[in-house]
Amino acid sequence: MKRRFLVMLLIGFWCFGLSPLPSVAQSVPEQMALAKEYLRQSEYQKAEVLLRQLVEQDVQFGLVYPDYLKTLLALRNYKEADKLVKRAQKKFPSVPQYDIDEGKVLQASGNGAVAEKKWAQVVQSTTPENVYGIAVGFQQADQMEYVEQAYLKARQISGSEKTFAPQLMQLYAYQRKTEALIEEVLRQIKNDGVPLNFAQNMLQNALRDDASLTLLEQKLMDAVQANPDDTDVAELLIWTLLQRKDFGPALLQARALDRRTQGGGGRVLALADISLRNKDFETAIEGYTYLQQQYPNGDLYPVARQRVIKAREEQVKNTFPLNYEKIKLLAQDYEKLLQELGRHERTAEVLKELGELQAFYLDNQAQAVQNLQEVIAMPRAQPNVVAEAKLALADVYLLRGEPWESTLLYSQVEKSHKEQPLGHEAKLRNARLSYYKGDFELAQSHLDILKLATSREIANDALDLSLLIIDNTGLDTSAVALKEYAAIDFLVFQHKFPEALTALDSLLVKHPGHSLTDEIYFRKAELLQQTGKFEEAAQNLQKIIENPKYDILSDDALFLLAQLNEENLKQPEKAQELYNQLLVKHPGSVFVAEARKRLRKLRGDRV
């Protein structure tokens, strides 16, 4: 505190043109601090007076030199700057930093060609031993091309293309030299120069646009065709395809790699699971089918048998209008699998999936409850599967009008899986239950916690529901319209779609121009799509897109409308136009990656 006070006092003297205490009374650290303060305020003349005195003391030279050189260059005092650099070179002849600084002074004084010649000489003096100091010097001089040249020179001398790979990759990423970065990554992956995950991290941080990923994919395709046995290159190609959400081509590569390496199917299973989570059901089914055929006696066979039914189930549930005959066949497939493998802890997940189908799609709640309770009672079942069965059973109780039983089970999972995704999911369902009942304050208390959930999907769902409540309870303290809308959401949860659509139309009439209007149109579009009324669904989405007041749901509406035109209305040109609109108007939307993928597919420009 005493030193800070003295520095401020000295600054005060200078500001008012007064003479401070005699210089003999100032310690060197205090003079340095005052000089740095002047530099921070760009008062170079005042800083120069102090630094000129300090640099004369040999003991302080190394500390004062950088600030003094910066000051002289700022004052355009190139003659003194050149003298300073020459003095440093004489004192420390083996330090290349001062040769780089000489070039810096030459460039600043208008002798750019001479400066470049000087820097080229420094590059020629580079060795594997001194390269780091030279690279830092060029970096401080903002001469990044010479940083690259220095590392390449040191690599050449070392005789190994593996040396200085991380430094070059980081440099290319910083400079956004996409092609150079890709070439360096491929060189190192082929030579085992860097770990695969390091290369992936570098690429993920640097390649953020579609054109860069396309270039990377093309280079990797060429490399794989040239050397199919290079496992790391094939792995990097699969990773790149996954970044672009091109799950089908990624599966082709994963299967080929699995066959070549006799990998046991684990890589294919992981890719099929990723495809399923991303709703690419065809690729997921293809992956699980491969595992069944390739490893009929392996450990993954029962897993693949179960998950291929799950993938087909998700495909049926996301194909509109719903085909209940196919859902019955899926339930039969689950039952056949249970007969084949038995009812025990290893098939607990199959029982759970069957129970959910029976409850929500086959109107057989009694059998659903029995199957879910059987899973919960299994002593050696996986804790996560038991927790999922409890959540499903809680949903069934909610369907049957027993919310207290639902809350009890949700709370059990919250407690048993605290700070885990399943615990967060349980809290989200408890929040939704409060929302359905119109208790928005209690729902909001749950949602405020969930906004910080580690799972992005749960956090986003919590944020969406929270914003819905906040936006529609601010001015209307009674929240009458939102309570009616929440009751309609409960009808949707119960799969009572015709009743929900009628209630939504009534809500539009009762509350014209309400802030919920865009939500109502979007919910109507979703329900109309699910019931096969695609033209009507598109009309409701168009109302959102055309009204600038509904900007919050605009990207959601654009994406769903494009999807309707692509999959249901069979208008690919219109779908392309809408996907393009989404990319232009909403570049930060969560739908951008999927829109790009679908656009490439519609244009037919995929490999």
Coordinates of C-alpha atoms in Angstrom, one line a residue:
M1 CA 0.0 0.0 0.0
K2 CA 2.8 2.4 0.9
R3 CA 4.5 1.8 -2.5
R4 CA 1.2 2.2 -4.4
F5 CA 0.7 5.5 -2.6
L6 CA 4.1 6.8 -3.5
V7 CA 3.6 5.9 -7.2
M8 CA 0.3 7.7 -7.3
L9 CA 1.9 10.7 -5.6
L10 CA 4.6 10.8 -8.2
I11 CA 2.0 10.6 -11.0
G12 CA 0.2 13.5 -9.3
F13 CA 3.4 15.6 -9.4
W14 CA 4.0 14.9 -13.1
C15 CA 0.3 15.6 -14.0
F16 CA 0.6 19.1 -12.5
G17 CA 4.0 19.8 -14.0
L18 CA 5.6 19.8 -10.5
S19 CA 9.0 18.4 -9.8
P20 CA 8.7 15.2 -7.7
L21 CA 11.0 14.2 -5.0
P22 CA 14.7 14.1 -6.1
S23 CA 15.4 11.0 -8.2
V24 CA 17.8 9.7 -5.6
A25 CA 14.8 9.3 -3.3
Q26 CA 13.0 7.0 -5.8
S27 CA 13.9 3.4 -5.8
V28 CA 14.3 1.6 -9.1
P29 CA 11.1 -0.5 -8.7
E30 CA 9.2 2.8 -8.1
Q31 CA 10.7 4.4 -11.2
M32 CA 9.8 1.2 -13.2
A33 CA 6.3 1.3 -11.9
L34 CA 5.8 4.9 -12.8
A35 CA 7.3 4.3 -16.3
K36 CA 4.9 1.5 -16.9
E37 CA 2.0 3.6 -15.8
Y38 CA 3.0 6.3 -18.3
L39 CA 3.2 3.6 -21.0
R40 CA -0.3 2.3 -20.1
Q41 CA -1.6 5.8 -20.6
S42 CA 0.4 6.2 -23.8
E43 CA 2.4 9.1 -22.3
Y44 CA 5.6 8.1 -24.1
Q45 CA 7.5 11.3 -23.6
K46 CA 7.3 11.1 -19.8
A47 CA 8.1 7.3 -19.9
E48 CA 11.2 8.0 -22.1
V49 CA 12.7 10.3 -19.5
L50 CA 12.6 7.7 -16.8
L51 CA 13.5 4.7 -19.0
R52 CA 16.5 6.6 -20.5
Q53 CA 18.0 6.9 -17.1
L54 CA 17.1 3.3 -16.0
V55 CA 18.5 1.7 -19.1
E56 CA 22.0 3.1 -18.4
Q57 CA 22.3 0.9 -15.4
D58 CA 23.7 -2.5 -16.6
V59 CA 21.9 -4.3 -13.9
Q60 CA 18.5 -3.1 -15.1
F61 CA 19.2 -3.3 -18.8
G62 CA 17.4 -6.5 -19.6
L63 CA 14.3 -5.5 -17.6
V64 CA 14.1 -2.0 -19.1
Y65 CA 15.0 -2.8 -22.7
P66 CA 11.6 -4.1 -24.0
D67 CA 9.7 -1.1 -22.6
Y68 CA 12.3 1.4 -23.8
L69 CA 12.4 0.0 -27.3
K70 CA 8.6 0.1 -27.4
T71 CA 8.7 3.8 -26.2
L72 CA 11.4 4.8 -28.8
L73 CA 9.4 3.2 -31.6
A74 CA 6.2 4.9 -30.5
L75 CA 8.1 8.3 -30.5
R76 CA 9.6 7.4 -33.9
N77 CA 13.0 7.9 -32.5
Y78 CA 14.6 5.3 -34.8
K79 CA 18.1 6.5 -34.3
E80 CA 18.0 5.9 -30.6
A81 CA 16.1 2.7 -31.1
D82 CA 18.9 1.5 -33.4
K83 CA 21.5 2.4 -30.8
L84 CA 19.6 0.6 -28.1
V85 CA 19.4 -2.6 -30.2
K86 CA 23.1 -2.4 -31.2
R87 CA 24.0 -2.1 -27.5
A88 CA 21.9 -5.2 -26.7
Q89 CA 23.5 -7.1 -29.5
K90 CA 26.9 -6.2 -28.2
K91 CA 26.1 -7.2 -24.6
F92 CA 24.3 -10.5 -25.7
P93 CA 25.7 -11.5 -29.1
S94 CA 24.2 -15.0 -28.9
V95 CA 20.6 -13.9 -28.3
P96 CA 18.7 -13.9 -31.6
Q97 CA 15.9 -11.7 -30.2
Y98 CA 17.9 -8.6 -30.6
D99 CA 18.6 -9.4 -34.3
I100 CA 14.8 -9.7 -34.8
D101 CA 14.4 -6.4 -33.0
E102 CA 16.9 -4.8 -35.4
G103 CA 14.6 -5.9 -38.2
K104 CA 11.7 -4.4 -36.4
V105 CA 13.4 -1.0 -36.1
L106 CA 14.4 -1.2 -39.8
Q107 CA 10.8 -2.0 -40.8
A108 CA 9.4 0.8 -38.6
S109 CA 11.8 3.3 -40.2
G110 CA 10.8 2.4 -43.7
N111 CA 13.5 0.0 -44.6
G112 CA 11.3 -3.0 -45.1
A113 CA 13.4 -4.9 -47.6
V114 CA 16.5 -4.6 -45.3
A115 CA 14.4 -5.8 -42.4
E116 CA 13.2 -8.9 -44.3
K117 CA 16.8 -9.7 -45.2
K118 CA 17.8 -9.4 -41.6
W119 CA 14.9 -11.7 -40.5
A120 CA 15.8 -14.2 -43.2
Q121 CA 19.3 -14.4 -41.7
V122 CA 17.8 -15.1 -38.3
V123 CA 15.8 -17.9 -39.8
Q124 CA 19.0 -19.4 -41.4
S125 CA 20.6 -19.3 -37.9
T126 CA 17.7 -21.4 -36.4
T127 CA 18.5 -24.7 -34.8
P128 CA 16.4 -27.2 -32.9
E129 CA 18.0 -25.8 -29.7
N130 CA 17.3 -22.1 -30.2
V131 CA 14.1 -22.3 -32.3
Y132 CA 11.7 -21.6 -29.3
G133 CA 13.5 -18.3 -28.5
I134 CA 13.5 -17.3 -32.2
A135 CA 9.8 -18.2 -32.6
V136 CA 8.8 -16.2 -29.6
G137 CA 10.8 -13.2 -30.9
F138 CA 9.1 -13.3 -34.3
Q139 CA 5.8 -13.7 -32.6
Q140 CA 6.3 -10.6 -30.4
A141 CA 7.3 -8.8 -33.6
D142 CA 4.0 -9.9 -35.1
Q143 CA 5.9 -11.7 -37.9
M144 CA 4.0 -15.0 -38.0
E145 CA 5.3 -16.1 -41.4
Y146 CA 8.9 -16.1 -39.9
V147 CA 7.7 -18.1 -37.0
E148 CA 6.6 -20.8 -39.4
Q149 CA 9.9 -20.6 -41.4
A150 CA 11.9 -20.9 -38.1
Y151 CA 10.1 -24.1 -37.1
L152 CA 10.4 -25.6 -40.6
K153 CA 14.1 -24.8 -40.6
A154 CA 14.6 -26.5 -37.2
R155 CA 12.6 -29.5 -38.4
Q156 CA 14.8 -29.8 -41.5
I157 CA 17.9 -29.7 -39.4
S158 CA 16.5 -32.3 -37.0
G159 CA 15.9 -34.7 -39.8
S160 CA 12.5 -35.8 -38.6
E161 CA 9.1 -34.6 -39.8
K162 CA 7.6 -35.3 -36.4
T163 CA 9.5 -32.5 -34.6
F164 CA 7.7 -29.3 -33.7
A165 CA 4.4 -30.7 -35.0
P166 CA 2.2 -29.3 -32.1
Q167 CA 3.8 -25.9 -32.5
L168 CA 3.2 -25.8 -36.3
M169 CA -0.4 -27.1 -35.9
Q170 CA -1.2 -24.4 -33.3
L171 CA 0.4 -21.8 -35.5
Y172 CA -1.6 -22.8 -38.6
A173 CA -4.8 -22.9 -36.5
Y174 CA -4.1 -19.4 -35.2
Q175 CA -3.4 -18.0 -38.7
R176 CA -6.5 -19.8 -40.1
K177 CA -4.3 -21.5 -42.7
T178 CA -6.8 -24.3 -43.2
E179 CA -5.0 -26.2 -46.0
A180 CA -1.6 -26.0 -44.2
L181 CA -3.2 -27.2 -41.0
I182 CA -4.9 -30.2 -42.7
E183 CA -1.7 -31.2 -44.5
E184 CA 0.3 -31.0 -41.2
V185 CA -2.3 -33.1 -39.4
L186 CA -2.3 -35.7 -42.1
R187 CA 1.5 -35.8 -42.1
Q188 CA 1.6 -36.3 -38.4
I189 CA -1.2 -38.9 -38.2
K190 CA 0.4 -41.0 -40.9
N191 CA 3.8 -40.8 -39.1
D192 CA 2.3 -41.2 -35.5
G193 CA 3.7 -37.7 -34.8
V194 CA 0.8 -36.6 -32.5
P195 CA -1.9 -38.5 -30.7
L196 CA -5.2 -38.8 -32.6
N197 CA -7.2 -36.9 -30.0
F198 CA -4.7 -34.0 -30.1
A199 CA -5.2 -33.7 -33.9
Q200 CA -9.0 -33.9 -33.5
N201 CA -9.0 -31.1 -30.9
M202 CA -6.9 -28.9 -33.2
L203 CA -9.2 -29.4 -36.1
Q204 CA -12.3 -29.0 -34.0
N205 CA -11.1 -25.6 -32.8
A206 CA -9.9 -24.4 -36.2
L207 CA -12.3 -25.7 -38.8
R208 CA -15.6 -24.0 -38.1
D209 CA -17.1 -23.6 -41.6
D210 CA -18.6 -26.1 -44.0
A211 CA -16.0 -25.4 -46.7
S212 CA -13.1 -26.3 -44.4
L213 CA -14.7 -29.6 -43.3
T214 CA -15.4 -30.4 -46.9
L215 CA -11.7 -29.9 -47.8
L216 CA -10.7 -32.0 -44.8
E217 CA -13.1 -34.8 -45.8
Q218 CA -11.7 -34.8 -49.4
K219 CA -8.1 -35.0 -48.2
L220 CA -8.9 -37.8 -45.8
M221 CA -10.9 -39.7 -48.5
D222 CA -7.8 -39.6 -50.8
A223 CA -5.5 -40.7 -48.0
V224 CA -7.8 -43.7 -47.0
Q225 CA -8.0 -44.8 -50.7
A226 CA -4.2 -44.5 -51.0
N227 CA -3.6 -46.5 -47.8
P228 CA -6.7 -48.4 -46.5
D229 CA -4.7 -50.0 -43.7
D230 CA -3.9 -46.7 -42.0
T231 CA -6.2 -47.0 -39.0
D232 CA -5.6 -43.5 -37.6
V233 CA -6.4 -41.8 -40.9
A234 CA -9.6 -43.9 -41.2
E235 CA -10.6 -43.0 -37.6
L236 CA -10.0 -39.3 -38.4
L237 CA -12.2 -39.6 -41.5
I238 CA -15.0 -41.2 -39.4
W239 CA -14.6 -38.4 -36.9
T240 CA -14.8 -35.7 -39.6
L241 CA -18.0 -37.3 -41.1
L242 CA -19.5 -37.2 -37.6
Q243 CA -18.7 -33.5 -37.2
R244 CA -20.8 -33.0 -40.4
K245 CA -23.5 -35.3 -39.1
D246 CA -23.0 -37.5 -42.2
F247 CA -23.8 -40.7 -40.3
G248 CA -24.4 -43.0 -43.3
P249 CA -20.9 -42.4 -44.9
A250 CA -19.4 -42.6 -41.4
L251 CA -21.0 -46.0 -40.9
L252 CA -19.6 -47.3 -44.3
Q253 CA -16.1 -46.3 -43.1
A254 CA -16.6 -47.8 -39.6
R255 CA -17.8 -51.1 -41.0
A256 CA -14.8 -51.3 -43.4
L257 CA -12.4 -50.5 -40.6
D258 CA -14.1 -53.1 -38.3
R259 CA -13.6 -55.8 -41.0
R260 CA -10.0 -54.9 -41.7
T261 CA -9.0 -54.8 -38.0
Q262 CA -11.4 -57.5 -36.8
G263 CA -12.4 -54.9 -34.2
G264 CA -15.2 -56.8 -32.6
G265 CA -17.9 -54.3 -33.5
G266 CA -17.5 -51.8 -30.7
R267 CA -16.8 -48.9 -33.1
V268 CA -19.9 -49.8 -35.2
L269 CA -22.1 -50.0 -32.1
A270 CA -20.9 -46.6 -30.9
L271 CA -21.6 -45.1 -34.3
A272 CA -25.1 -46.7 -34.5
D273 CA -25.9 -45.3 -31.1
I274 CA -24.8 -41.8 -32.2
S275 CA -27.0 -42.1 -35.3
L276 CA -30.0 -43.2 -33.2
R277 CA -29.5 -40.2 -30.8
N278 CA -29.4 -37.9 -33.8
K279 CA -32.6 -39.5 -35.3
D280 CA -30.8 -41.0 -38.3
F281 CA -32.8 -44.2 -37.9
E282 CA -31.8 -45.8 -41.2
T283 CA -28.1 -45.6 -40.4
A284 CA -28.7 -46.9 -36.8
I285 CA -30.8 -49.8 -38.1
E286 CA -28.1 -50.6 -40.7
G287 CA -25.4 -50.5 -38.0
Y288 CA -27.2 -52.8 -35.5
T289 CA -28.1 -55.2 -38.4
Y290 CA -24.4 -55.4 -39.4
L291 CA -23.5 -56.4 -35.8
Q292 CA -26.2 -59.1 -35.7
Q293 CA -25.0 -60.6 -39.0
Q294 CA -21.2 -60.2 -38.3
Y295 CA -21.2 -61.3 -34.7
P296 CA -24.1 -63.8 -34.1
N297 CA -22.2 -65.4 -31.2
G298 CA -20.6 -62.3 -29.8
D299 CA -21.3 -60.3 -26.6
L300 CA -22.8 -57.5 -28.7
Y301 CA -25.4 -59.7 -30.4
P302 CA -28.2 -59.3 -27.7
V303 CA -27.4 -55.6 -27.5
A304 CA -27.8 -55.2 -31.3
R305 CA -31.0 -57.3 -31.3
Q306 CA -32.6 -55.0 -28.8
R307 CA -31.4 -51.7 -30.2
V308 CA -32.4 -52.5 -33.8
I309 CA -36.0 -52.9 -32.5
K310 CA -35.5 -49.6 -30.5
A311 CA -34.3 -47.9 -33.7
R312 CA -37.2 -49.2 -35.7
E313 CA -39.6 -48.0 -32.9
E314 CA -38.2 -44.5 -33.0
Q315 CA -38.5 -44.5 -36.8
V316 CA -42.1 -45.5 -36.6
K317 CA -42.9 -42.9 -33.9
N318 CA -41.3 -40.2 -36.0
T319 CA -43.0 -41.1 -39.3
F320 CA -46.4 -39.4 -39.6
P321 CA -49.2 -40.2 -39.5
L322 CA -48.5 -42.9 -36.9
N323 CA -48.9 -46.5 -38.1
Y324 CA -50.3 -48.3 -35.1
E325 CA -50.1 -51.7 -36.9
K326 CA -46.3 -51.3 -37.0
I327 CA -46.2 -50.4 -33.3
K328 CA -48.1 -53.6 -32.5
L329 CA -45.4 -55.5 -34.5
L330 CA -42.7 -53.8 -32.6
A331 CA -44.3 -54.9 -29.3
Q332 CA -44.4 -58.4 -30.6
D333 CA -40.7 -58.2 -31.6
Y334 CA -39.8 -57.1 -28.0
E335 CA -41.8 -60.1 -26.6
K336 CA -40.1 -62.5 -29.0
L337 CA -36.7 -61.2 -27.8
L338 CA -37.7 -61.7 -24.2
Q339 CA -38.7 -65.3 -25.0
E340 CA -35.4 -65.8 -26.8
L341 CA -33.2 -64.3 -24.1
G342 CA -35.3 -64.6 -20.9
R343 CA -36.6 -62.0 -18.4
H344 CA -33.6 -61.0 -16.3
E345 CA -31.3 -58.1 -15.5
R346 CA -29.7 -58.3 -18.9
T347 CA -33.0 -57.8 -20.7
A348 CA -34.4 -55.2 -18.2
E349 CA -34.1 -52.5 -20.8
V350 CA -36.2 -54.6 -23.3
L351 CA -38.9 -54.9 -20.7
K352 CA -38.8 -51.2 -20.0
E353 CA -39.1 -50.3 -23.7
L354 CA -42.1 -52.8 -24.1
G355 CA -43.8 -51.2 -21.1
E356 CA -43.5 -47.7 -22.6
L357 CA -45.0 -48.9 -25.9
Q358 CA -47.9 -50.5 -24.1
A359 CA -48.7 -47.5 -22.0
F360 CA -48.5 -44.7 -24.6
Y361 CA -49.3 -46.3 -27.9
L362 CA -51.2 -49.6 -27.3
D363 CA -53.6 -48.4 -24.5
N364 CA -52.5 -51.3 -22.2
Q365 CA -51.5 -49.5 -19.0
A366 CA -52.1 -52.4 -16.7
Q367 CA -49.6 -54.6 -18.6
A368 CA -47.2 -51.6 -18.8
V369 CA -47.3 -51.1 -15.0
Q370 CA -46.6 -54.8 -14.5
N371 CA -43.6 -54.9 -16.8
L372 CA -42.1 -51.6 -15.4
Q373 CA -42.5 -52.8 -11.8
E374 CA -40.8 -56.1 -12.7
V375 CA -37.8 -54.1 -13.9
I376 CA -37.7 -51.9 -10.8
A377 CA -37.8 -55.1 -8.6
M378 CA -34.8 -56.8 -10.3
P379 CA -32.0 -56.8 -7.7
R380 CA -29.1 -56.9 -10.2
A381 CA -30.5 -54.6 -12.9
Q382 CA -28.4 -51.7 -13.9
P383 CA -29.2 -48.6 -11.7
N384 CA -29.7 -46.4 -14.7
V385 CA -32.2 -48.9 -16.3
V386 CA -34.1 -49.1 -13.0
A387 CA -34.2 -45.3 -12.8
E388 CA -35.5 -45.1 -16.4
A389 CA -38.2 -47.6 -15.5
K390 CA -39.2 -45.5 -12.6
L391 CA -39.5 -42.4 -14.8
A392 CA -41.6 -44.4 -17.3
L393 CA -43.8 -45.7 -14.5
A394 CA -44.2 -42.2 -13.1
D395 CA -45.4 -41.1 -16.6
V396 CA -47.9 -44.0 -16.7
Y397 CA -49.3 -42.9 -13.3
L398 CA -49.6 -39.4 -14.7
L399 CA -51.6 -40.8 -17.6
R400 CA -53.9 -42.6 -15.1
G401 CA -54.5 -39.4 -13.2
E402 CA -52.3 -40.2 -10.2
P403 CA -49.9 -37.2 -10.0
W404 CA -48.9 -37.9 -6.4
E405 CA -47.5 -41.3 -7.3
S406 CA -45.7 -39.7 -10.3
T407 CA -44.1 -37.0 -8.1
L408 CA -42.9 -39.7 -5.6
L409 CA -41.1 -41.7 -8.3
Y410 CA -39.6 -38.6 -10.0
S411 CA -38.3 -37.5 -6.6
Q412 CA -36.8 -40.9 -6.0
V413 CA -34.8 -40.7 -9.2
E414 CA -33.7 -37.1 -8.4
K415 CA -32.3 -38.3 -5.1
S416 CA -30.7 -41.6 -6.4
H417 CA -29.1 -39.8 -9.4
K418 CA -28.3 -36.4 -8.0
E419 CA -26.2 -34.2 -10.3
Q420 CA -26.5 -36.8 -13.0
P421 CA -28.4 -36.6 -16.3
L422 CA -31.2 -38.9 -15.1
G423 CA -31.6 -36.9 -11.9
H424 CA -31.9 -33.8 -14.0
E425 CA -34.4 -35.5 -16.3
A426 CA -36.5 -36.4 -13.2
K427 CA -36.4 -32.8 -12.0
L428 CA -37.5 -31.6 -15.5
R429 CA -40.4 -34.0 -15.4
N430 CA -41.4 -32.8 -12.0
A431 CA -41.3 -29.2 -13.3
R432 CA -43.5 -30.2 -16.2
L433 CA -45.9 -31.8 -13.8
S434 CA -46.2 -28.6 -11.9
Y435 CA -46.6 -26.7 -15.2
Y436 CA -49.4 -29.0 -16.3
K437 CA -51.2 -28.3 -13.0
G438 CA -50.8 -24.6 -13.5
D439 CA -48.4 -24.2 -10.6
F440 CA -45.9 -22.0 -12.5
E441 CA -44.0 -20.7 -9.5
L442 CA -43.1 -24.3 -8.4
A443 CA -42.3 -25.3 -11.9
Q444 CA -40.0 -22.2 -12.3
S445 CA -38.1 -23.1 -9.0
H446 CA -37.2 -26.5 -10.6
L447 CA -36.3 -25.0 -14.0
D448 CA -34.0 -22.3 -12.5
I449 CA -31.7 -25.1 -11.2
L450 CA -31.9 -27.1 -14.5
K451 CA -30.7 -24.2 -16.6
L452 CA -27.2 -25.1 -15.3
A453 CA -27.6 -28.8 -16.0
T454 CA -24.5 -30.5 -17.6
S455 CA -26.7 -32.1 -20.3
R456 CA -27.2 -29.5 -23.1
E457 CA -30.5 -31.1 -24.1
I458 CA -32.0 -30.9 -20.6
A459 CA -30.7 -27.4 -20.0
N460 CA -32.3 -26.3 -23.3
D461 CA -35.6 -27.9 -22.5
A462 CA -35.6 -26.3 -19.1
L463 CA -34.7 -22.9 -20.6
D464 CA -37.5 -23.2 -23.2
L465 CA -40.2 -24.0 -20.6
S466 CA -38.9 -21.3 -18.3
L467 CA -39.1 -18.7 -21.1
L468 CA -42.6 -19.8 -21.9
I469 CA -43.7 -19.3 -18.3
I470 CA -41.8 -16.0 -17.9
D471 CA -43.0 -14.5 -21.2
N472 CA -46.7 -15.4 -20.5
T473 CA -47.0 -14.6 -16.8
G474 CA -45.3 -11.2 -16.6
L475 CA -48.2 -8.8 -17.3
D476 CA -51.1 -11.3 -16.9
T477 CA -50.8 -12.1 -13.2
S478 CA -53.6 -14.6 -13.3
A479 CA -51.9 -16.3 -16.3
V480 CA -55.3 -17.6 -17.5
A481 CA -54.2 -18.2 -21.0
L482 CA -51.0 -20.0 -20.0
K483 CA -53.0 -22.3 -17.6
E484 CA -55.3 -23.2 -20.5
Y485 CA -52.3 -23.8 -22.8
A486 CA -50.6 -26.0 -20.1
A487 CA -53.8 -28.1 -19.9
I488 CA -53.6 -28.5 -23.7
D489 CA -49.9 -29.6 -23.4
F490 CA -51.1 -32.3 -20.9
L491 CA -53.6 -33.5 -23.6
V492 CA -50.6 -33.8 -26.0
F493 CA -48.7 -35.7 -23.3
Q494 CA -51.7 -38.1 -23.2
H495 CA -51.6 -38.4 -27.0
K496 CA -55.2 -36.9 -27.2
F497 CA -54.3 -35.1 -30.4
P498 CA -57.9 -34.3 -31.7
E499 CA -58.9 -32.8 -28.4
A500 CA -55.7 -30.8 -28.2
L501 CA -56.2 -29.3 -31.7
T502 CA -59.8 -28.3 -30.9
A503 CA -58.6 -26.7 -27.6
L504 CA -55.9 -24.8 -29.4
D505 CA -58.3 -23.3 -31.9
S506 CA -60.6 -22.3 -29.0
L507 CA -57.6 -20.6 -27.3
L508 CA -56.9 -18.5 -30.4
V509 CA -60.4 -17.2 -30.4
K510 CA -60.6 -16.5 -26.6
H511 CA -57.2 -14.7 -26.5
P512 CA -56.6 -13.0 -29.8
G513 CA -53.2 -11.4 -30.2
H514 CA -51.9 -13.0 -27.0
S515 CA -48.1 -13.6 -26.6
L516 CA -48.9 -17.3 -26.8
T517 CA -50.1 -17.0 -30.4
D518 CA -46.8 -18.2 -32.0
E519 CA -46.6 -21.1 -29.6
I520 CA -50.2 -22.1 -30.4
Y521 CA -49.5 -22.0 -34.2
F522 CA -46.3 -24.1 -33.7
R523 CA -48.0 -26.6 -31.5
K524 CA -50.9 -26.9 -34.0
A525 CA -48.3 -27.5 -36.8
E526 CA -46.7 -30.3 -34.8
L527 CA -50.0 -32.0 -34.1
L528 CA -51.3 -31.6 -37.7
Q529 CA -48.0 -33.1 -38.9
Q530 CA -48.4 -36.1 -36.6
T531 CA -52.0 -36.7 -37.7
G532 CA -51.0 -36.5 -41.4
K533 CA -52.5 -33.1 -42.2
F534 CA -49.3 -31.8 -43.8
E535 CA -50.8 -28.9 -45.8
E536 CA -52.5 -27.5 -42.7
A537 CA -49.4 -27.9 -40.7
A538 CA -47.4 -25.9 -43.4
Q539 CA -50.0 -23.1 -43.3
N540 CA -49.6 -22.7 -39.5
L541 CA -45.8 -22.6 -39.8
Q542 CA -46.1 -20.0 -42.6
K543 CA -48.0 -17.7 -40.2
I544 CA -45.0 -17.7 -37.8
I545 CA -42.4 -17.1 -40.5
E546 CA -44.3 -14.2 -42.1
N547 CA -44.9 -12.3 -38.8
P548 CA -41.8 -10.5 -37.5
K549 CA -43.3 -10.6 -34.0
Y550 CA -42.8 -14.3 -33.8
D551 CA -39.0 -14.2 -34.2
I552 CA -38.3 -16.5 -31.2
L553 CA -39.8 -19.5 -33.0
S554 CA -38.9 -18.4 -36.5
D555 CA -35.9 -20.8 -37.0
D556 CA -37.9 -23.7 -35.5
A557 CA -40.8 -23.0 -37.9
L558 CA -38.4 -22.6 -40.9
F559 CA -36.7 -25.9 -40.2
L560 CA -40.0 -27.8 -39.6
L561 CA -41.5 -26.3 -42.7
A562 CA -38.5 -27.3 -44.8
Q563 CA -38.7 -30.8 -43.3
L564 CA -42.4 -31.1 -44.2
N565 CA -41.6 -30.1 -47.8
E566 CA -38.8 -32.6 -48.0
E567 CA -40.4 -35.6 -46.3
N568 CA -44.1 -35.2 -46.5
L569 CA -45.1 -32.8 -49.2
K570 CA -42.4 -34.1 -51.6
Q571 CA -41.3 -30.6 -52.7
P572 CA -37.5 -30.8 -52.7
E573 CA -36.9 -27.5 -54.4
K574 CA -39.1 -25.7 -51.8
A575 CA -37.3 -27.6 -49.1
Q576 CA -33.9 -26.4 -50.4
E577 CA -35.1 -22.8 -50.5
L578 CA -36.3 -23.0 -46.9
Y579 CA -33.1 -24.6 -45.6
N580 CA -31.1 -21.9 -47.4
Q581 CA -33.3 -19.2 -45.7
L582 CA -32.5 -20.8 -42.3
L583 CA -28.8 -20.7 -42.9
V584 CA -28.9 -17.1 -44.0
K585 CA -31.4 -15.7 -41.5
H586 CA -30.4 -17.8 -38.4
P587 CA -26.7 -18.7 -38.7
G588 CA -26.5 -19.4 -34.9
S589 CA -29.5 -21.7 -34.9
V590 CA -29.2 -25.2 -33.4
F591 CA -30.7 -26.5 -36.7
V592 CA -27.8 -25.2 -38.8
A593 CA -25.7 -28.4 -39.0
E594 CA -28.8 -30.6 -39.8
A595 CA -30.0 -28.1 -42.4
R596 CA -26.6 -28.1 -44.1
K597 CA -26.6 -31.9 -44.2
R598 CA -30.1 -32.1 -45.6
L599 CA -29.3 -29.4 -48.2
R600 CA -26.2 -31.3 -49.4
K601 CA -28.3 -34.4 -49.7
L602 CA -31.1 -32.6 -51.7
R603 CA -28.5 -31.1 -54.0
G604 CA -26.9 -34.5 -54.5
D605 CA -23.4 -33.2 -53.8
R606 CA -22.4 -35.9 -51.3
V607 CA -19.5 -38.3 -51.8

